[in-house]
Amino acid sequence: MTEVTPSLSIGQVAERTGLSVHALRFYEREGIMFSPVRRGPGGRRVYSEDDVEWLTLCIILRASGMPLPALRQYTELVRQGEGNEDERLELLRLHQTRVTAQLAELGRCLDLINFKVGVYEDIVAHTAADPAR
């Protein structure tokens, strides 16, 4: 007996992933979907759970700042299958380095923001304690 894979509409996938229908179509056009999106009766897009899992990975990579060309390259490498793990690793390590640098910069920004919040909390606390001020 063959296992039936539940089919999802573009609207269902949009709801599950948080991507808009427009973004899903864009990902398809840009070659970022792992496998071609199937079409059901009437030409409507039909997605699988595997598509949702792949999109979830892509969403995380994009949210972390991976540029579309790099995501496209990663997708192509994965599509090619075994034998290019060194290239995938290199691409992900490069991205890892960029994300680490971004986190360090954000840490410096947060330090300054925390300092300024403390300054204004002190001013507000002193103003509240001394209303004649």
CSV table of C-alpha atoms in Angstrom, one decimal:
chain,number,residue,atom,x,y,z
A,1,MET,CA,0.0,0.0,0.0
A,2,THR,CA,1.4,3.4,-1.0
A,3,GLU,CA,1.5,6.2,1.6
A,4,VAL,CA,-0.6,9.2,0.7
A,5,THR,CA,1.1,12.5,1.1
A,6,PRO,CA,-1.3,15.2,2.2
A,7,SER,CA,-1.4,18.1,-0.2
A,8,LEU,CA,-1.4,21.6,1.0
A,9,SER,CA,-2.7,24.7,-0.9
A,10,ILE,CA,-0.6,27.8,-1.3
A,11,GLY,CA,-2.8,29.5,1.3
A,12,GLN,CA,-2.2,26.7,3.8
A,13,VAL,CA,1.5,26.9,3.2
A,14,ALA,CA,1.4,30.7,3.6
A,15,GLU,CA,-0.4,30.3,6.9
A,16,ARG,CA,2.0,27.6,8.2
A,17,THR,CA,5.2,29.4,7.2
A,18,GLY,CA,4.2,33.0,7.8
A,19,LEU,CA,5.2,33.8,4.2
A,20,SER,CA,2.8,35.6,1.9
A,21,VAL,CA,1.4,33.9,-1.2
A,22,HIS,CA,3.4,36.4,-3.2
A,23,ALA,CA,6.6,35.4,-1.3
A,24,LEU,CA,5.9,31.7,-2.0
A,25,ARG,CA,5.5,32.5,-5.7
A,26,PHE,CA,8.7,34.6,-5.6
A,27,TYR,CA,10.7,31.7,-4.0
A,28,GLU,CA,9.4,29.4,-6.7
A,29,ARG,CA,10.4,31.8,-9.5
A,30,GLU,CA,13.8,32.4,-7.9
A,31,GLY,CA,14.6,28.7,-7.9
A,32,ILE,CA,14.7,28.4,-4.1
A,33,MET,CA,12.2,25.6,-3.8
A,34,PHE,CA,14.0,22.3,-3.3
A,35,SER,CA,11.8,20.5,-5.8
A,36,PRO,CA,9.4,21.9,-8.4
A,37,VAL,CA,6.1,22.8,-7.0
A,38,ARG,CA,3.5,20.3,-8.2
A,39,ARG,CA,0.3,21.4,-9.9
A,40,GLY,CA,-3.1,20.0,-9.1
A,41,PRO,CA,-6.3,20.0,-11.1
A,42,GLY,CA,-6.8,23.4,-12.6
A,43,GLY,CA,-3.1,24.3,-12.4
A,44,ARG,CA,-3.2,25.2,-8.7
A,45,ARG,CA,0.0,24.8,-6.7
A,46,VAL,CA,0.1,21.8,-4.5
A,47,TYR,CA,2.7,21.6,-1.7
A,48,SER,CA,3.9,18.8,0.6
A,49,GLU,CA,5.2,18.6,4.1
A,50,ASP,CA,8.7,18.3,2.7
A,51,ASP,CA,8.1,21.7,0.9
A,52,VAL,CA,7.0,23.2,4.2
A,53,GLU,CA,10.2,21.9,6.0
A,54,TRP,CA,12.4,23.2,3.2
A,55,LEU,CA,10.7,26.6,3.3
A,56,THR,CA,11.2,26.7,7.1
A,57,LEU,CA,14.9,26.3,6.6
A,58,CYS,CA,14.9,29.0,3.9
A,59,ILE,CA,13.0,31.4,6.2
A,60,ILE,CA,15.6,30.9,8.9
A,61,LEU,CA,18.5,31.4,6.6
A,62,ARG,CA,16.9,34.6,5.1
A,63,ALA,CA,16.0,35.9,8.5
A,64,SER,CA,19.6,35.5,9.5
A,65,GLY,CA,20.6,37.7,6.5
A,66,MET,CA,21.6,35.1,3.9
A,67,PRO,CA,21.5,36.8,0.5
A,68,LEU,CA,19.2,35.3,-2.1
A,69,PRO,CA,22.1,34.4,-4.4
A,70,ALA,CA,23.7,32.4,-1.6
A,71,LEU,CA,20.4,30.7,-0.7
A,72,ARG,CA,19.9,29.9,-4.4
A,73,GLN,CA,23.4,28.4,-4.5
A,74,TYR,CA,22.8,26.4,-1.3
A,75,THR,CA,19.5,25.1,-2.8
A,76,GLU,CA,21.2,24.0,-6.0
A,77,LEU,CA,23.9,22.2,-4.0
A,78,VAL,CA,21.4,20.3,-2.0
A,79,ARG,CA,19.4,19.4,-5.1
A,80,GLN,CA,22.5,17.9,-6.6
A,81,GLY,CA,22.7,15.4,-3.8
A,82,GLU,CA,25.7,13.8,-2.2
A,83,GLY,CA,29.2,14.7,-3.1
A,84,ASN,CA,29.2,18.5,-2.6
A,85,GLU,CA,29.1,18.6,1.2
A,86,ASP,CA,32.4,20.6,1.2
A,87,GLU,CA,30.9,23.3,-0.8
A,88,ARG,CA,27.7,23.4,1.3
A,89,LEU,CA,29.9,23.5,4.5
A,90,GLU,CA,32.0,26.4,3.0
A,91,LEU,CA,28.8,28.4,2.1
A,92,LEU,CA,27.3,27.8,5.6
A,93,ARG,CA,30.6,28.7,7.4
A,94,LEU,CA,30.8,31.9,5.5
A,95,HIS,CA,27.2,32.8,6.5
A,96,GLN,CA,28.0,31.7,10.1
A,97,THR,CA,30.9,34.1,10.2
A,98,ARG,CA,28.6,37.0,8.9
A,99,VAL,CA,25.9,36.1,11.5
A,100,THR,CA,28.5,36.0,14.3
A,101,ALA,CA,29.8,39.4,13.3
A,102,GLN,CA,26.2,40.8,13.2
A,103,LEU,CA,25.5,39.4,16.7
A,104,ALA,CA,28.7,41.0,18.1
A,105,GLU,CA,27.6,44.4,16.5
A,106,LEU,CA,24.1,44.0,17.9
A,107,GLY,CA,25.7,43.3,21.3
A,108,ARG,CA,27.6,46.5,21.2
A,109,CYS,CA,24.4,48.4,20.2
A,110,LEU,CA,22.4,46.7,23.0
A,111,ASP,CA,25.1,47.8,25.5
A,112,LEU,CA,24.7,51.4,24.5
A,113,ILE,CA,20.9,51.2,24.5
A,114,ASN,CA,21.0,49.6,28.0
A,115,PHE,CA,23.2,52.4,29.2
A,116,LYS,CA,20.8,55.1,27.9
A,117,VAL,CA,17.8,53.3,29.4
A,118,GLY,CA,19.6,53.3,32.7
A,119,VAL,CA,20.3,57.1,32.4
A,120,TYR,CA,16.7,57.9,31.6
A,121,GLU,CA,15.4,55.6,34.4
A,122,ASP,CA,17.6,57.4,36.9
A,123,ILE,CA,16.3,60.8,35.6
A,124,VAL,CA,12.7,59.7,35.8
A,125,ALA,CA,13.1,58.2,39.2
A,126,HIS,CA,14.7,61.4,40.6
A,127,THR,CA,12.0,63.5,39.0
A,128,ALA,CA,9.3,61.3,40.5
A,129,ALA,CA,11.0,61.5,43.9
A,130,ASP,CA,11.5,65.3,43.7
A,131,PRO,CA,8.4,66.8,42.0
A,132,ALA,CA,9.6,70.3,42.6
A,133,ARG,CA,12.4,69.7,40.2
